[in-house]
Amino acid sequence: MKIGIVCYPTYGGSGVVATELGLGLARKGHEIHFITYRRPVRLAHFDANVFYHEVDSEDYPLFEYPPYDTALASKIVDVVQYSNLDILHVHYAIPHAAVAYMAKKILLTQGRYLPVVTTLHGTDITLVGNNRAFAPVVEFSINKSDGVTAVSQNLKDDTLRLFDIQRDIRVVYNFIDFERFRKTNKEHFKKIIAPEGERILAHTSNFRKVKRVEDVVLIFKQVHEKVPSKLLMIGDGPERQNVERLARDLGLSKEVRFLGKQDAIEELLAICDLFLIPSENESFGLAALEAMACEVPVISSNSGGLPEVNIHGVTGFMSCPGHVDEMAQYAIQLLNDEEMLQKFRTNALAQAKRFDIENILPHYEAYYEEVLDRSAAKVE
Ligand code: GMT
């Protein structure tokens, strides 16, 4: 198949999923065309089946907001025409699903039907659920997509609850590539971070409010009082300054290391004992899955799709968002019990295997085939 993929190319979970999906499909022989404003972070190497089309939106003094949507729609039309795409897969509803609809309408005037699959990733639904400024367009463009997928059952349920959706939504979970995410021996590295054999906890995110990053430091404070430990804070975003200040105010600056954005997250996860993800809302929690694939148990909130990934009392523990004391108690219990920790490590890996890219990719391929079959006779 010739598949176009539209996504955010930066360090977000949706961009990572879109890029890894494209690369995985390319390995299986499909021709993949990424259409974005910047080369996706994980698209670092040459691949004969992968093409990258950059959206160049014109800057003009009249435009206070550069019209990216218009430029993207034009680029999609161009790529579909000249690369002869079979299907377009857009990741993150805003604005990609609406832009795809515009491109589809333009192509129809040329007698060509472009089937569009939209994947909902989380904040495109849960944020707009609270922001009516986007809602009518999101609802309309989901209904106009030829296929819609959501990354968890919980996100599907939220979408159906928050919008008037007239089409079926298929759940296709986030996935993990075990070629990359697996526990490797990084003892030398561990000695640098934790020279006295301290336990290592980690958090990775884009440091937005929804991640409750302050809770990570507050949980760690309690853990550190009972268990010799270090905390790695990986990623960057709007809350980073506040959280760095909090760590300093709590006297933890030597124990908490802010590493910023990192490419080789798996090398950091390889030395960790526990992963913290106390999000207010999390449609799936790809970061938790990445940790579990590296045999790191997870203390998470029970929001959104996290219970579909982290199994309470098996691969980690869960509490309601904001229940910092309870999360800290769970963390202390696990870190103080070597036998339990080892069992949870094994369980985390076994659960992560359910989301192996090799298992999930065929679901997308089958769904594309279904959508193509349904669209074959369509001219409108
Ligand atoms: O985690 C983020 O805030 C980034 C966001 C994105 O769309 O880039 O991630 C969302 O999509 C990921 C991939 O499908 C999911 O694993 C994350 O759980 C989801 N984030 C939220 O729902 C907050």
XYZ file of C-alpha atoms and ligand atoms in Angstrom:
403
model
C 0.000 0.000 0.000
C 1.023 3.625 -0.479
C 0.188 5.320 2.806
C 0.374 9.014 3.709
C 0.962 9.818 7.376
C 0.236 13.246 8.866
C 1.409 13.879 12.432
C 3.085 16.281 14.824
C 6.791 15.645 14.316
C 7.966 16.826 17.731
C 8.498 14.899 20.969
C 4.813 14.035 21.648
C 3.457 10.531 22.039
C 1.236 10.855 18.959
C 4.206 11.792 16.764
C 6.240 8.895 18.142
C 3.431 6.413 17.477
C 2.864 7.804 13.963
C 6.555 7.658 13.081
C 7.136 4.173 14.502
C 3.988 2.960 12.745
C 5.237 4.358 9.420
C 8.684 2.831 9.881
C 7.192 -0.524 10.866
C 4.896 -0.521 7.828
C 7.845 0.428 5.595
C 9.762 -2.607 6.926
C 6.805 -4.722 5.830
C 7.088 -3.364 2.283
C 4.545 -0.536 2.293
C 5.494 2.823 0.777
C 5.179 5.491 3.457
C 4.887 9.248 2.887
C 5.225 11.440 5.975
C 3.676 14.875 5.526
C 4.662 17.285 8.340
C 6.227 20.681 8.956
C 9.482 19.166 10.269
C 11.277 15.840 9.935
C 9.884 13.600 12.729
C 12.366 13.067 15.571
C 12.521 9.300 15.132
C 12.935 9.491 11.342
C 16.689 9.681 11.500
C 17.877 7.145 8.910
C 17.452 6.567 5.193
C 14.865 3.965 4.249
C 14.051 3.141 0.633
C 10.314 2.856 1.398
C 10.045 6.095 3.376
C 9.464 9.567 1.931
C 9.262 12.864 3.750
C 7.321 15.837 2.427
C 7.810 19.098 4.278
C 4.886 21.492 4.576
C 6.132 24.991 3.896
C 3.717 27.606 5.095
C 4.385 31.069 3.722
C 5.117 33.862 6.183
C 3.410 37.118 5.233
C 2.986 40.302 7.327
C -0.799 40.020 7.118
C -0.786 36.655 8.859
C -0.683 36.984 12.611
C -1.148 33.196 12.641
C 0.547 31.462 9.673
C -2.169 29.453 7.843
C -0.620 26.028 8.441
C -3.895 24.201 7.840
C -4.162 25.602 4.312
C -0.546 24.779 3.519
C -0.957 21.246 4.884
C -4.137 20.626 2.843
C -2.356 21.817 -0.299
C 0.630 19.573 0.417
C -1.624 16.548 0.987
C -3.342 17.167 -2.372
C 0.050 17.463 -4.053
C 1.463 14.265 -2.492
C -1.686 12.228 -3.170
C -1.662 13.289 -6.824
C 2.013 12.806 -7.556
C 2.819 9.850 -5.314
C -0.495 8.165 -5.990
C -1.375 7.415 -2.351
C -3.974 4.753 -1.562
C -4.896 6.035 1.870
C -4.130 8.876 4.295
C -3.678 8.241 8.024
C -3.820 11.369 10.198
C -2.678 11.316 13.824
C -4.280 13.702 16.330
C -7.654 15.120 15.336
C -6.750 18.816 15.632
C -6.329 20.125 12.971
C -5.339 17.066 10.949
C -8.761 15.423 10.574
C -10.344 18.677 9.372
C -7.446 19.381 7.018
C -7.723 15.864 5.583
C -11.419 16.506 4.891
C -10.522 19.665 2.968
C -7.878 17.796 0.931
C -10.362 15.009 0.252
C -12.932 17.489 -1.078
C -10.359 19.092 -3.389
C -9.298 15.689 -4.717
C -12.933 14.788 -5.333
C -13.192 17.681 -7.799
C -10.482 15.830 -9.709
C -12.450 12.587 -9.621
C -10.325 10.963 -6.947
C -11.577 9.546 -3.626
C -9.029 9.704 -0.802
C -9.878 7.375 2.115
C -8.882 8.957 5.428
C -8.186 7.206 8.738
C -8.025 9.410 11.840
C -6.313 8.191 15.005
C -7.397 9.888 18.223
C -4.543 10.114 20.703
C -5.960 11.699 23.847
C -5.705 15.397 24.453
C -7.282 16.021 21.031
C -10.439 14.603 22.641
C -10.071 15.227 26.367
C -8.872 18.827 25.924
C -11.491 19.753 23.360
C -14.048 18.046 25.539
C -13.492 21.043 27.797
C -12.868 23.524 24.993
C -15.890 24.187 22.877
C -13.780 26.412 20.598
C -12.678 23.296 18.708
C -15.546 20.905 19.322
C -17.786 21.428 16.247
C -14.882 20.981 13.839
C -13.507 17.961 15.693
C -16.901 16.263 15.824
C -17.591 16.961 12.151
C -14.196 15.787 10.933
C -14.300 12.581 13.001
C -17.696 11.804 11.490
C -16.343 12.524 8.010
C -13.298 10.254 8.363
C -13.560 6.910 6.575
C -12.088 5.149 9.592
C -11.420 6.224 13.174
C -9.177 4.561 15.721
C -8.573 5.361 19.400
C -5.497 4.310 21.376
C -7.500 2.818 24.272
C -10.999 1.658 25.123
C -11.195 4.514 27.608
C -10.446 7.089 24.900
C -13.099 5.531 22.671
C -15.615 5.775 25.532
C -14.624 9.411 26.222
C -15.019 10.298 22.548
C -18.491 8.778 22.400
C -19.438 10.520 25.656
C -18.138 13.974 24.684
C -19.204 14.094 21.029
C -22.086 13.031 18.837
C -20.235 10.362 16.844
C -22.019 8.428 14.148
C -19.312 6.033 13.145
C -17.647 3.077 14.696
C -14.362 3.701 16.500
C -11.804 0.884 16.453
C -9.480 0.528 19.439
C -5.881 -0.012 18.320
C -3.495 0.263 21.240
C -0.129 1.989 21.345
C 2.723 -0.436 20.706
C 6.370 -0.986 21.504
C 9.362 -2.058 19.448
C 11.331 -4.619 21.481
C 14.298 -4.303 19.139
C 14.817 -0.972 20.815
C 13.037 -1.033 24.179
C 14.504 -3.861 26.242
C 16.580 -4.102 29.357
C 20.270 -3.894 28.571
C 23.254 -3.877 30.867
C 24.203 -0.284 31.682
C 25.935 -0.910 35.029
C 28.667 1.673 34.335
C 25.999 4.282 33.763
C 24.078 3.224 36.877
C 27.208 3.749 38.988
C 27.427 7.355 37.836
C 23.795 8.149 38.673
C 23.594 6.096 41.877
C 27.158 5.578 43.174
C 26.005 4.139 46.528
C 23.617 1.645 44.906
C 20.593 3.869 45.493
C 17.273 2.950 43.866
C 16.557 4.902 40.669
C 13.100 6.290 39.897
C 12.196 7.989 36.626
C 9.549 10.097 34.946
C 9.349 11.053 31.281
C 6.855 13.469 29.762
C 6.360 16.768 28.006
C 5.988 18.474 31.401
C 2.494 19.770 30.783
C -0.012 20.432 33.587
C -1.996 17.295 32.684
C 1.049 15.195 33.697
C 0.986 16.457 37.332
C 4.785 16.628 37.284
C 4.883 18.299 40.714
C 3.363 15.120 42.142
C 6.358 13.179 40.824
C 8.698 15.257 42.995
C 6.325 15.136 45.988
C 6.105 11.333 45.747
C 9.873 11.108 45.424
C 10.363 13.292 48.517
C 8.518 10.725 50.648
C 10.286 7.804 48.989
C 13.695 9.397 49.511
C 13.002 9.802 53.240
C 12.627 6.021 53.570
C 14.693 4.547 50.719
C 18.096 5.773 49.475
C 17.154 6.857 45.967
C 17.600 9.160 42.979
C 15.056 10.572 40.548
C 15.584 11.108 36.814
C 13.282 13.687 35.216
C 13.364 13.209 31.450
C 11.755 15.590 28.969
C 10.912 19.248 28.840
C 7.885 21.520 28.731
C 6.007 24.379 30.364
C 6.063 22.993 33.940
C 9.772 22.231 34.066
C 10.844 25.535 35.699
C 8.229 25.215 38.460
C 9.159 21.637 39.178
C 12.882 22.340 39.233
C 12.191 25.103 41.747
C 10.059 22.740 43.829
C 12.854 20.154 43.930
C 15.295 22.863 45.006
C 12.905 24.220 47.687
C 12.479 20.696 49.074
C 16.261 20.360 49.347
C 16.350 17.625 46.708
C 18.468 19.257 44.004
C 21.278 16.715 44.443
C 18.883 13.765 44.275
C 16.754 14.875 41.317
C 18.405 15.208 37.919
C 16.601 17.058 35.136
C 17.921 15.585 31.904
C 15.799 17.457 29.355
C 14.758 15.800 26.087
C 16.605 12.556 25.461
C 16.730 10.405 22.349
C 17.969 7.143 23.914
C 15.312 6.871 26.646
C 15.714 3.088 26.672
C 19.293 3.446 27.980
C 18.013 5.470 30.924
C 15.110 3.105 31.597
C 17.603 0.216 31.629
C 18.988 1.434 34.969
C 15.667 2.296 36.629
C 13.799 0.495 39.411
C 10.491 2.335 39.240
C 8.606 4.597 36.833
C 6.206 7.335 38.011
C 3.318 8.635 35.891
C 0.701 10.330 38.115
C -1.173 12.083 35.242
C -4.483 13.860 35.669
C -5.500 12.256 32.396
C -3.689 9.823 30.120
C -5.388 8.188 27.169
C -2.920 5.288 27.096
C 0.456 6.142 28.629
C 3.072 5.220 26.047
C 5.787 6.335 28.472
C 4.601 3.703 30.986
C 4.671 1.023 28.287
C 8.233 1.993 27.325
C 9.258 1.608 30.973
C 7.515 -1.770 31.305
C 9.227 -3.070 28.163
C 12.512 -2.301 29.954
C 11.262 -4.282 32.981
C 10.497 -1.248 35.102
C 7.312 -1.455 37.248
C 4.996 1.552 37.221
C 3.319 3.669 39.887
C 0.590 5.529 38.025
C -2.692 7.278 38.446
C -5.770 5.309 37.463
C -6.928 7.926 34.983
C -7.913 7.389 31.342
C -6.454 4.304 29.687
C -3.700 3.697 32.264
C -5.594 0.755 33.853
C -5.500 -0.931 30.415
C -1.692 -0.825 30.564
C -0.608 -0.926 34.213
C -2.188 -3.754 36.219
C -2.671 -2.864 39.878
C -0.753 -5.216 42.161
C 0.841 -7.024 39.205
C 2.925 -4.656 37.063
C 2.826 -1.771 39.535
C 0.253 0.145 41.545
C -2.404 2.756 40.806
C -4.066 5.503 42.802
C -6.491 8.317 42.015
C -4.836 11.413 40.495
C -3.418 13.644 43.245
C -3.196 10.862 45.862
C 0.485 11.511 46.406
C 0.753 9.870 49.845
C -0.749 6.603 48.636
C 1.477 6.525 45.555
C 4.518 7.162 47.766
C 3.500 4.312 50.109
C 3.178 1.923 47.158
C 6.582 2.996 45.853
C 8.238 2.497 49.252
C 6.595 -0.923 49.683
C 7.851 -2.085 46.294
C 11.359 -0.674 46.578
C 11.835 -2.229 50.024
C 10.785 -5.702 48.921
C 13.346 -7.142 46.512
C 11.338 -10.285 45.828
C 8.190 -8.340 45.000
C 10.174 -5.899 42.865
C 11.678 -8.723 40.806
C 8.254 -10.306 40.342
C 6.767 -6.990 39.210
C 9.676 -6.515 36.789
C 8.894 -9.872 35.169
C 5.170 -9.106 35.110
C 5.768 -5.666 33.569
C 7.714 -7.227 30.713
C 5.048 -9.896 30.150
C 2.301 -7.243 30.027
C 4.378 -5.054 27.665
C 4.707 -8.014 25.277
C 0.954 -7.801 24.649
C 1.652 -4.474 22.952
C 4.559 -5.716 20.827
C 4.647 -3.825 17.511
C 4.555 -7.196 15.767
C 1.104 -7.822 17.279
C -0.369 -4.343 16.820
C 0.806 -3.439 13.306
C -1.336 -6.111 11.609
C -4.404 -4.484 13.223
C -3.641 -1.237 11.392
C -2.971 -3.069 8.110
C -6.251 -4.989 8.384
C -8.102 -1.773 9.208
C -6.637 0.012 6.156
C -7.812 -2.900 3.983
C -11.293 -2.670 5.489
C -11.474 1.084 4.918
C -10.175 0.720 1.357
C -12.775 -1.962 0.619
C -15.542 0.240 2.007
C -14.300 3.249 0.039
C -13.756 1.453 -3.274
C -17.155 2.313 -4.695
C -17.310 5.853 -3.338
C -17.128 8.998 -5.408
C -18.470 11.354 -2.742
O 1.448 12.704 26.399
C 1.199 13.727 25.778
O 0.719 14.707 26.296
C 1.466 13.766 24.303
C 0.295 13.225 23.605
C 0.409 13.384 22.128
O -0.607 13.268 21.494
O 1.441 13.665 21.560
O 0.193 11.850 24.006
C -1.033 11.226 23.901
O -0.846 10.242 22.909
C 0.007 9.155 23.275
C 0.167 8.254 22.059
O -1.042 7.763 21.615
C -0.588 8.421 24.490
O 0.203 7.320 24.851
C -0.659 9.436 25.645
O -1.266 8.792 26.745
C -1.487 10.639 25.238
N -1.393 11.660 26.284
C -2.455 12.039 27.012
O -3.569 11.553 26.883
C -2.197 13.101 28.021
